[in-house]
PDB file of C-alpha atoms in Angstrom:
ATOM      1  CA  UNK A 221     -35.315  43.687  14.638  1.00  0.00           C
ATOM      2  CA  UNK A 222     -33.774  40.502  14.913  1.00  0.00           C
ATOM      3  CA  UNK A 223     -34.126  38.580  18.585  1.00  0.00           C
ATOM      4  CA  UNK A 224     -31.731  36.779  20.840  1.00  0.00           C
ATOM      5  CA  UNK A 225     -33.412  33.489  19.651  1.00  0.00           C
ATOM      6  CA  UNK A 226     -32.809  33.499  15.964  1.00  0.00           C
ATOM      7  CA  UNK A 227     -29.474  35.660  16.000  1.00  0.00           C
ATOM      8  CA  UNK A 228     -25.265  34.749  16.817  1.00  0.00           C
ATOM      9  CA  UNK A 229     -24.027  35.301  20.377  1.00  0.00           C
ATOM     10  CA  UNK A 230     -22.557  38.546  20.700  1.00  0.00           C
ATOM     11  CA  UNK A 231     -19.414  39.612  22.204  1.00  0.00           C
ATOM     12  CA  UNK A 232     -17.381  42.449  23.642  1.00  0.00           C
ATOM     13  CA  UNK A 233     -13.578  42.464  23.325  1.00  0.00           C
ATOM     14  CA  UNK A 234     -11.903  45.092  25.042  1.00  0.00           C
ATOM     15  CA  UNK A 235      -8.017  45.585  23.723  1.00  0.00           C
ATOM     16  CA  UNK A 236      -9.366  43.413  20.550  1.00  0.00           C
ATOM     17  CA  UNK A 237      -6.824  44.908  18.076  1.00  0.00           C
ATOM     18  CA  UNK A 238      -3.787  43.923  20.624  1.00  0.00           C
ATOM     19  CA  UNK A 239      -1.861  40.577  20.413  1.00  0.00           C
ATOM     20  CA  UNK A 240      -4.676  38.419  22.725  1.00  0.00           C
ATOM     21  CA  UNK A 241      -7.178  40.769  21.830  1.00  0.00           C
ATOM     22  CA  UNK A 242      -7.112  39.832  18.679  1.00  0.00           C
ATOM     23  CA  UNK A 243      -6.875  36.065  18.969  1.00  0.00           C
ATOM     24  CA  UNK A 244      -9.772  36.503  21.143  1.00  0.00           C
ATOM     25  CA  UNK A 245     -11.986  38.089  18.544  1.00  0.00           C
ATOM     26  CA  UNK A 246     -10.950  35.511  15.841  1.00  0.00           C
ATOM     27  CA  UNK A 247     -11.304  32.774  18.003  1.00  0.00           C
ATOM     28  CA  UNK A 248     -14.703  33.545  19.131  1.00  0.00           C
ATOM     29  CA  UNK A 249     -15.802  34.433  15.786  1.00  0.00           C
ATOM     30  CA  UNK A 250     -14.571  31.002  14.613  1.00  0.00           C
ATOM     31  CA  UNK A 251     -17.330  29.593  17.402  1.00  0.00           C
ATOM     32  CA  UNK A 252     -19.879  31.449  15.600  1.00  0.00           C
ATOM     33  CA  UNK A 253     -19.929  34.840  17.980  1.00  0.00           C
ATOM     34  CA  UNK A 254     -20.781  38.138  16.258  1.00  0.00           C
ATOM     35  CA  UNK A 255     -17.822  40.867  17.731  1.00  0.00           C
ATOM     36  CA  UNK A 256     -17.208  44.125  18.283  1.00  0.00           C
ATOM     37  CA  UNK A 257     -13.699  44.870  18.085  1.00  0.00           C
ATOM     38  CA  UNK A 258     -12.621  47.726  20.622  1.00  0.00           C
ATOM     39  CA  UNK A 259      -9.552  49.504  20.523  1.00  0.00           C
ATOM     40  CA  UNK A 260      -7.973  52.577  22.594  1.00  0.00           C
ATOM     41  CA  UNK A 261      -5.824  54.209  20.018  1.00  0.00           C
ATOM     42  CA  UNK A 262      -5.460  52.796  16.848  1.00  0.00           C
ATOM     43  CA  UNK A 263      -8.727  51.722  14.747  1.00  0.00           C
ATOM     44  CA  UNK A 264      -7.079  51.322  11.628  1.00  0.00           C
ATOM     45  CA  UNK A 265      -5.668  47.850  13.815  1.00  0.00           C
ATOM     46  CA  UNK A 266      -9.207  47.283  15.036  1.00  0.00           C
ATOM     47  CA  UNK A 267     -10.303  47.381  11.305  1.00  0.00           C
ATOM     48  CA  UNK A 268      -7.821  45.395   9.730  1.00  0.00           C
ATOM     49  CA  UNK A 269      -9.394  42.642  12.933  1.00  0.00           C
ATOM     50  CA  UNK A 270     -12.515  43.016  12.107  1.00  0.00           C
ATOM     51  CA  UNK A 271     -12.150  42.949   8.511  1.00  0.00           C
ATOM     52  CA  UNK A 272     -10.313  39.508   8.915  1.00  0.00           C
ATOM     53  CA  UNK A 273     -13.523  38.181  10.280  1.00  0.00           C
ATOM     54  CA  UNK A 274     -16.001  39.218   7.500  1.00  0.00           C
ATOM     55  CA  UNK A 275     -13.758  38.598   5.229  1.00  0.00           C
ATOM     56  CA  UNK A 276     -13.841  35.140   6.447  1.00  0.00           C
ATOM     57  CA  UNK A 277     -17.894  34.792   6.646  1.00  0.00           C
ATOM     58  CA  UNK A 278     -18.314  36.447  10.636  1.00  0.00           C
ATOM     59  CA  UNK A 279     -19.862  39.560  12.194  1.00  0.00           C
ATOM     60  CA  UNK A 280     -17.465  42.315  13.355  1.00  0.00           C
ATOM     61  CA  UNK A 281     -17.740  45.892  14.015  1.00  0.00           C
ATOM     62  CA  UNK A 282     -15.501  48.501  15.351  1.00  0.00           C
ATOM     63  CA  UNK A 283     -16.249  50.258  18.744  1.00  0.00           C
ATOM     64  CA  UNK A 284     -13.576  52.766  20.601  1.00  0.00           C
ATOM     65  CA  UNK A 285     -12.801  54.140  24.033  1.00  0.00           C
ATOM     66  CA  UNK A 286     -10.842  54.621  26.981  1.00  0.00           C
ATOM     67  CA  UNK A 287     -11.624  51.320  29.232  1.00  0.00           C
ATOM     68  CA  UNK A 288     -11.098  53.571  31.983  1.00  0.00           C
ATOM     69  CA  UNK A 289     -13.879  56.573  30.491  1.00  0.00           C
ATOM     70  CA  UNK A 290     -17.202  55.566  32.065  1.00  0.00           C
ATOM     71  CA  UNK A 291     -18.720  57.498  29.319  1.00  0.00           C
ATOM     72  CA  UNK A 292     -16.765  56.450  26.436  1.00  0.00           C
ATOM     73  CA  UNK A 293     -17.539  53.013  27.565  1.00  0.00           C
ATOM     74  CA  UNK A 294     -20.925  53.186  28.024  1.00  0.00           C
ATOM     75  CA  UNK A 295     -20.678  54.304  24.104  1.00  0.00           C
ATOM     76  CA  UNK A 296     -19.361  51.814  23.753  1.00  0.00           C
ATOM     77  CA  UNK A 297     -21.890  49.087  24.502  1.00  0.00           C
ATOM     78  CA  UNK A 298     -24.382  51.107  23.199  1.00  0.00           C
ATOM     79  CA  UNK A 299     -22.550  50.522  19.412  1.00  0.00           C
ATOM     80  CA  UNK A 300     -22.255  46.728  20.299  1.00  0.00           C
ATOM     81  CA  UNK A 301     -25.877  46.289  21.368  1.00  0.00           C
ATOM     82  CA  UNK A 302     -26.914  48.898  18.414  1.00  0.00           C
ATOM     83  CA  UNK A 303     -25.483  46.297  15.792  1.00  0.00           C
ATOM     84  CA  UNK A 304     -26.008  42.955  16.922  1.00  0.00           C
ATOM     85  CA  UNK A 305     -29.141  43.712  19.256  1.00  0.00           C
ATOM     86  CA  UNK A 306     -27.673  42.984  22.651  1.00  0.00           C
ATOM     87  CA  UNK A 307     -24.295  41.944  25.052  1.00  0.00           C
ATOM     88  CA  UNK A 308     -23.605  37.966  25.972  1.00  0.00           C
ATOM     89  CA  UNK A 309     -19.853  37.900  26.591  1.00  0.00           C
ATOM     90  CA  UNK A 310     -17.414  40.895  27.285  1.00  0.00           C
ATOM     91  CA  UNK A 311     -13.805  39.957  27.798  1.00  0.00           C
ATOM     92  CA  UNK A 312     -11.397  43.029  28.970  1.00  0.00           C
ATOM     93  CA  UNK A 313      -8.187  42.219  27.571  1.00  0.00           C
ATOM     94  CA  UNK A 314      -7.166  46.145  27.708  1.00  0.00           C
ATOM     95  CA  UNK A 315      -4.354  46.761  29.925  1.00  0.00           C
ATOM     96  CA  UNK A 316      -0.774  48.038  30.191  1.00  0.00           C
ATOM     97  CA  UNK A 317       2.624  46.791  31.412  1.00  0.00           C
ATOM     98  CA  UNK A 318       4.838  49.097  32.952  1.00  0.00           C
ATOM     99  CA  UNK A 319       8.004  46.788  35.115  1.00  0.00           C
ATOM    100  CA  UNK A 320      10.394  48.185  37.987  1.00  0.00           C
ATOM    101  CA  UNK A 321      11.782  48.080  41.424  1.00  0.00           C
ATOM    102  CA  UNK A 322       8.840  48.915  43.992  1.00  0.00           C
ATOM    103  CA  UNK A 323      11.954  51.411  45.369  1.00  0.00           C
ATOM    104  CA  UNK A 324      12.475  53.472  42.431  1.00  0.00           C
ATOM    105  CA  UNK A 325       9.258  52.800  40.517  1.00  0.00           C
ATOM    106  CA  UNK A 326       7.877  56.314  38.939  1.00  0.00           C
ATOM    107  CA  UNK A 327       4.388  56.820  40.354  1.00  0.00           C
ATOM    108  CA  UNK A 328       2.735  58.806  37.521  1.00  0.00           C
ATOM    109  CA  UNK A 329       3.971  55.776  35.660  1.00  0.00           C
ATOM    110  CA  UNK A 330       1.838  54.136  38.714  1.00  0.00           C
ATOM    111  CA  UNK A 331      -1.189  55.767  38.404  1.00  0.00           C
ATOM    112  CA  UNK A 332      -1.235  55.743  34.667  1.00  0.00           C
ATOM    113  CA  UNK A 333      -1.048  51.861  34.532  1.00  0.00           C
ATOM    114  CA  UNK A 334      -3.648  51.494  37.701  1.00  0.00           C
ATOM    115  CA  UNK A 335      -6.014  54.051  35.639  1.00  0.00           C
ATOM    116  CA  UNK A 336      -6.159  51.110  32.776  1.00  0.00           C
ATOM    117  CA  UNK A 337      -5.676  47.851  34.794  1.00  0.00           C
ATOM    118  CA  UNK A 338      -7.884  48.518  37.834  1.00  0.00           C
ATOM    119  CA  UNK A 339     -10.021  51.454  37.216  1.00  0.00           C
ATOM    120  CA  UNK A 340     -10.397  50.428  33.535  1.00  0.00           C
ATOM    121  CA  UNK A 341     -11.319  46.528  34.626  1.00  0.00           C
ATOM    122  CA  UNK A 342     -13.931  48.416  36.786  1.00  0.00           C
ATOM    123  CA  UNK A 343     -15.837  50.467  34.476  1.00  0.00           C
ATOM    124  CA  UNK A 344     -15.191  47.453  32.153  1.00  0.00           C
ATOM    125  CA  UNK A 345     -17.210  45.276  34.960  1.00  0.00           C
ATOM    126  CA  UNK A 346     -19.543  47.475  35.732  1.00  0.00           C
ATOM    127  CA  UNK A 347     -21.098  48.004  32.781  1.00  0.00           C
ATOM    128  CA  UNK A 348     -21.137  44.529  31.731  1.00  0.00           C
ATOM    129  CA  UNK A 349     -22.372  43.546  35.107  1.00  0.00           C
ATOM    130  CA  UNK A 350     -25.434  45.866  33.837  1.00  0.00           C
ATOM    131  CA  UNK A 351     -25.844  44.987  30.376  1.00  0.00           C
ATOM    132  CA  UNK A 352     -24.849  41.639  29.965  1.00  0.00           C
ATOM    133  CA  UNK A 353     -27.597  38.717  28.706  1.00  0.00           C
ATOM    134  CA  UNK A 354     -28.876  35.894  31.322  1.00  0.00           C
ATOM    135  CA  UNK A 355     -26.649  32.884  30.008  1.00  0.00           C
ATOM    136  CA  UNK A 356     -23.657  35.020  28.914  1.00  0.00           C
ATOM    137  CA  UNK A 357     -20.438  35.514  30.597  1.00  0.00           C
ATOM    138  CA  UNK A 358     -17.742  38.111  31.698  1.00  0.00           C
ATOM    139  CA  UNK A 359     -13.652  37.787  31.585  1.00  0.00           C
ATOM    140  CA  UNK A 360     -11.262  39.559  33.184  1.00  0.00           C
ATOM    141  CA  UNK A 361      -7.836  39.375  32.642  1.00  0.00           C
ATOM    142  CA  UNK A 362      -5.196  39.166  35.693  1.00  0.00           C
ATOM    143  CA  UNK A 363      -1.693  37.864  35.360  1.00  0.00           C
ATOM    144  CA  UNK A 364       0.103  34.574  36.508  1.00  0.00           C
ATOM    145  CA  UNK A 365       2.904  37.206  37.805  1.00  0.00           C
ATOM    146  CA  UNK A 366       0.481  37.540  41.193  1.00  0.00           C
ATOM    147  CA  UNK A 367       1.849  33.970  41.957  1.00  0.00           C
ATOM    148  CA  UNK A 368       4.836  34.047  40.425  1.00  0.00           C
ATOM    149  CA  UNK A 369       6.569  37.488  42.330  1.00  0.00           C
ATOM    150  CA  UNK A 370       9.241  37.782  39.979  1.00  0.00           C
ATOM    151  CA  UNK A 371      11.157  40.831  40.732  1.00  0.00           C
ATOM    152  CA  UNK A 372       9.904  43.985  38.814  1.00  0.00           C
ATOM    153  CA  UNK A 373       6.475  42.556  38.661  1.00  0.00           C
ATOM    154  CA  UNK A 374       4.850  44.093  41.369  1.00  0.00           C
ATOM    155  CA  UNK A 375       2.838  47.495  40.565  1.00  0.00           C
ATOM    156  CA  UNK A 376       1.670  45.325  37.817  1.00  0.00           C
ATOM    157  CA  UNK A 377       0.854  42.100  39.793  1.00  0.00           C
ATOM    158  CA  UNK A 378      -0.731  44.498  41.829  1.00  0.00           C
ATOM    159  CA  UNK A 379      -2.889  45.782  39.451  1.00  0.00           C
ATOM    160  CA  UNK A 380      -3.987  42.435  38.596  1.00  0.00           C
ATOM    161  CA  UNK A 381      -4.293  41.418  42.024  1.00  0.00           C
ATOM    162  CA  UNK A 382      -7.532  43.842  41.894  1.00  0.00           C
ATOM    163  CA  UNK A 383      -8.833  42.266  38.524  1.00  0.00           C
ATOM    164  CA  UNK A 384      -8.589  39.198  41.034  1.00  0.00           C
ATOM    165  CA  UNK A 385     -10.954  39.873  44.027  1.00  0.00           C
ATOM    166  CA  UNK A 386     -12.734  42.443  41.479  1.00  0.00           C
ATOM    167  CA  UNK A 387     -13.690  38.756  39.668  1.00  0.00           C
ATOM    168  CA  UNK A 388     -14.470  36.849  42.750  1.00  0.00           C
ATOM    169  CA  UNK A 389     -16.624  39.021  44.080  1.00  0.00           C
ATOM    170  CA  UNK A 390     -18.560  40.373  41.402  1.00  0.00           C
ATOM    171  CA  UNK A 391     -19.301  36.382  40.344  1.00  0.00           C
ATOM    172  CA  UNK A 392     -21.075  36.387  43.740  1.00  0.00           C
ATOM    173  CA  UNK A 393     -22.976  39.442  43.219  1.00  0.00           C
ATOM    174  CA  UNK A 394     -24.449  38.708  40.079  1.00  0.00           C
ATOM    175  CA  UNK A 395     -26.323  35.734  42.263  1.00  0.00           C
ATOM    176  CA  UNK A 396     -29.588  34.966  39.577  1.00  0.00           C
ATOM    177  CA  UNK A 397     -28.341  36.713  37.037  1.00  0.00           C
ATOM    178  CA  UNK A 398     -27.314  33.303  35.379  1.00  0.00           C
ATOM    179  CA  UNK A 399     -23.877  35.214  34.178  1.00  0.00           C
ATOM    180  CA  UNK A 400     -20.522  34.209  35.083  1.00  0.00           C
ATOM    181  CA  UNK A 401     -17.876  36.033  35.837  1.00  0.00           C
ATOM    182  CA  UNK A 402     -13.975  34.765  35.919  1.00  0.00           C
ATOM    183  CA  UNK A 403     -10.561  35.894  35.043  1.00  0.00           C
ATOM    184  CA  UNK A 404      -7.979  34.429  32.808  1.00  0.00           C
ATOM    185  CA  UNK A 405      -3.772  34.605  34.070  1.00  0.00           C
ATOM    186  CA  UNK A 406      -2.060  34.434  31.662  1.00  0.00           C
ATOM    187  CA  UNK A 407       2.141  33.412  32.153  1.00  0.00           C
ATOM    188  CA  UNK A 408       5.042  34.398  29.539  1.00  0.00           C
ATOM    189  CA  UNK A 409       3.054  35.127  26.053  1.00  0.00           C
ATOM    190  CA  UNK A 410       4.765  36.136  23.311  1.00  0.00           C
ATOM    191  CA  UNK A 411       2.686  39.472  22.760  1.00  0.00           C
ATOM    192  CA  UNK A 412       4.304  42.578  21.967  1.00  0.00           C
ATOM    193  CA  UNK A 413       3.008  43.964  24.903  1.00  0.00           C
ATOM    194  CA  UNK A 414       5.549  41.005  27.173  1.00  0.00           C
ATOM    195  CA  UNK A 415       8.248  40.894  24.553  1.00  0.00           C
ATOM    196  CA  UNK A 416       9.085  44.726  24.612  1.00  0.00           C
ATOM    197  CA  UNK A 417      12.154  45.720  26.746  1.00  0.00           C
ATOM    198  CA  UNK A 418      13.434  42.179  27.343  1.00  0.00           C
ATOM    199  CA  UNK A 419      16.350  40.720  25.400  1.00  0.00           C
ATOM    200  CA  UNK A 420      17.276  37.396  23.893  1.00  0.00           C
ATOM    201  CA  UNK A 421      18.314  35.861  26.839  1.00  0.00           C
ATOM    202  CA  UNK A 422      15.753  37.340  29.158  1.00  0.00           C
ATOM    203  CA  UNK A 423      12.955  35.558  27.076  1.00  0.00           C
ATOM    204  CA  UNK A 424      14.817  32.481  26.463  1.00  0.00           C
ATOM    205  CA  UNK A 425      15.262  31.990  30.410  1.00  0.00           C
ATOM    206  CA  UNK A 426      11.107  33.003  30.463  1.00  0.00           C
ATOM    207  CA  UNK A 427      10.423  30.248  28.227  1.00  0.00           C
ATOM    208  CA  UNK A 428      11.903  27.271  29.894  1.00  0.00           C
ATOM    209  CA  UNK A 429      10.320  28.085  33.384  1.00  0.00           C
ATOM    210  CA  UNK A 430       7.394  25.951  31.921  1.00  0.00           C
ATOM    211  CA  UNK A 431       7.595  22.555  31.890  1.00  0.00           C
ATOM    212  CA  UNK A 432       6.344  22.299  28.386  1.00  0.00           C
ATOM    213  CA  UNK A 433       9.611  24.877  27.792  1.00  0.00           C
ATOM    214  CA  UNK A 434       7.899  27.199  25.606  1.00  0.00           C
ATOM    215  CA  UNK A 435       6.069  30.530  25.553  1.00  0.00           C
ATOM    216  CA  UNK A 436       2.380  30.682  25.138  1.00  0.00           C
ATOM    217  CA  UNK A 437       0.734  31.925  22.729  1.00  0.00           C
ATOM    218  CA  UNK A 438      -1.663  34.315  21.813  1.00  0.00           C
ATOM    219  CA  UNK A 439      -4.027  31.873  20.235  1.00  0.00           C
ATOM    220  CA  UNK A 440      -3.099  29.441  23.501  1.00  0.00           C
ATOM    221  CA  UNK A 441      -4.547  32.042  25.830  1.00  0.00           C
ATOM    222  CA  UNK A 442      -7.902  32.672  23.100  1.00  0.00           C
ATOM    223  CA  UNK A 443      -8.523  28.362  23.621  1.00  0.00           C
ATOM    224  CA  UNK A 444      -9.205  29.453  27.146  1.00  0.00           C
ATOM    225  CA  UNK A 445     -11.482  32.267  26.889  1.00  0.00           C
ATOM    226  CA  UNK A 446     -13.276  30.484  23.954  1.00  0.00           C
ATOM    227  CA  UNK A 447     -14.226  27.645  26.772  1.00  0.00           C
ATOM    228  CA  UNK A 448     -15.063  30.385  29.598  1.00  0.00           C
ATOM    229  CA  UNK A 449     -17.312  32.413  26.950  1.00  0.00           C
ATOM    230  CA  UNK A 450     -19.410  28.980  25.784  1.00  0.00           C
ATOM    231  CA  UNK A 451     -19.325  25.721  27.204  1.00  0.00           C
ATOM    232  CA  UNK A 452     -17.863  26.490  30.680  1.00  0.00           C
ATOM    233  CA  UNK A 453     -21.185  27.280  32.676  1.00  0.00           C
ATOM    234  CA  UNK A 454     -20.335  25.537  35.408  1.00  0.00           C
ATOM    235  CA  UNK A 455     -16.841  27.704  35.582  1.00  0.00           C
ATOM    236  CA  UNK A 456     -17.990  30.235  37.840  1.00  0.00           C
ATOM    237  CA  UNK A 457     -15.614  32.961  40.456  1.00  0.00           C
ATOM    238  CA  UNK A 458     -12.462  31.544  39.334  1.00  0.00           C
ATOM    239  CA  UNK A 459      -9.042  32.682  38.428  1.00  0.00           C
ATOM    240  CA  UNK A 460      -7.621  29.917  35.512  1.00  0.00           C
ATOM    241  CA  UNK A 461      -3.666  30.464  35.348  1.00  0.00           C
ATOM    242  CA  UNK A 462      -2.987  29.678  31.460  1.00  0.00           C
ATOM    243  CA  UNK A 463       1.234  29.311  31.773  1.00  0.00           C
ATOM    244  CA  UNK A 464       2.179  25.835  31.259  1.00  0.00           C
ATOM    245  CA  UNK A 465       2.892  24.892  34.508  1.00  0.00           C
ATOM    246  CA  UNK A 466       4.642  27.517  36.306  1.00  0.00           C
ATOM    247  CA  UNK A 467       2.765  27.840  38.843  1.00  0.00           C
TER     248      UNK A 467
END
């Protein structure tokens, strides 16, 4: 068997057949990092990912679960270490967007996103928090919605507002463990995931509350977790807000 020393950093990506998912997973395999490519419900989108980076000279393979299945997940870095011989970055990108009036908001539709965002960001955590290399790095993702209170936002902001002090803390736990541990917030990003529901003039008016009067991107969000997963050791606790200015 191959040893840390002499093989590519290996990473984790939760939600890596999804819009930033996926940009994550190219991205890092662009910097050299051998990735396994989870996905929820569809691995013939996870495969078509990691085919993309073989076919382009990286390391992928294909891992599944629920985020929010202790078990499952568990399975899941067992596949990852299995292939490449170990865990030095996991970045949970996995969650769900469900918008409404705190008034009338539908609370299976509640618990069904807070199963995902914060209970899935736990296990998520958790398990990297156990399994993760000395020198390697965990990302959360939270939401630049817990600053910006737009109305509708709030079960999700709230959701993401536990991804928040999840990531704070934990970076202070893992004290000598010489792994950090930070969150990434993103604003508008024109995902699938943000774009759903919302008309023409809805994301028109979302793209010029930056002052660089554009959405991000995908690939915009991926230049950010690229620096947090390599050259940012000194990056440590922190909640970056990648929107343009916003906020």
């Amino acid at each position: 068997m191959s040893t840390q020393a002499d093989s590519p950093r290996v990473a984790l990506v939760t939600g890596g057949s999804g819009g930033i998912g996926r940009s994550v997973v190219e991205r890092l395999a662009a910097d050299g990092f051998a990735v396994a490519v989870h996905y929820a419900g569809n691995r013939a989108r996870a495969e078509e990912v990691a085919e993309r980076v073989t076919a382009s000279g990286g390391q992928a393979v294909v891992v599944g679960g629920d985020v929010a299945d202790e078990t499952e997940m568990a399975a899941a870095f067992d596949a990852t270490e299995a292939a490449f011989g170990g865990v030095d970055v996991v970045v949970n990108t996995a969650g769900i967007m469900i918008l409404g009036p705190v008034e009338s908001f539908d609370l299976e539709a509640l618990d069904r996103m807070h199963r995902t965002n914060v209970r899935g960001s736990f296990v998520v955590a958790q398990l990297a928090a156990r399994r993760v290399r000395r020198g390697g790095a965990i990302i959360g993702f939270s939401t630049s919605q817990t600053r910006l209170q737009h109305p509708g936002y709030a079960p999700y902001a709230a959701s993401k507002a536990a991804v928040e002090a999840l990531t704070l803390v934990l970076a202070r736990e893992l004290r000598g463990k010489d792994v950090t541990v930070n969150a990434v917030a993103p604003g508008p990003t024109a995902t699938p995931l943000f774009l759903d529901g919302k008309d023409e003039q809805t994301v028109e008016t979302l793209a010029r509350l930056a002052p660089l009067e554009r959405l991000g991107t995908p690939d915009d969000v991926a230049e950010t977790v690229a620096f947090l997963a390599g050259p940012a050791r000194w990056v440590n606790g922190q909640v970056l807000y990648v929107n343009g200015g916003i906020a």
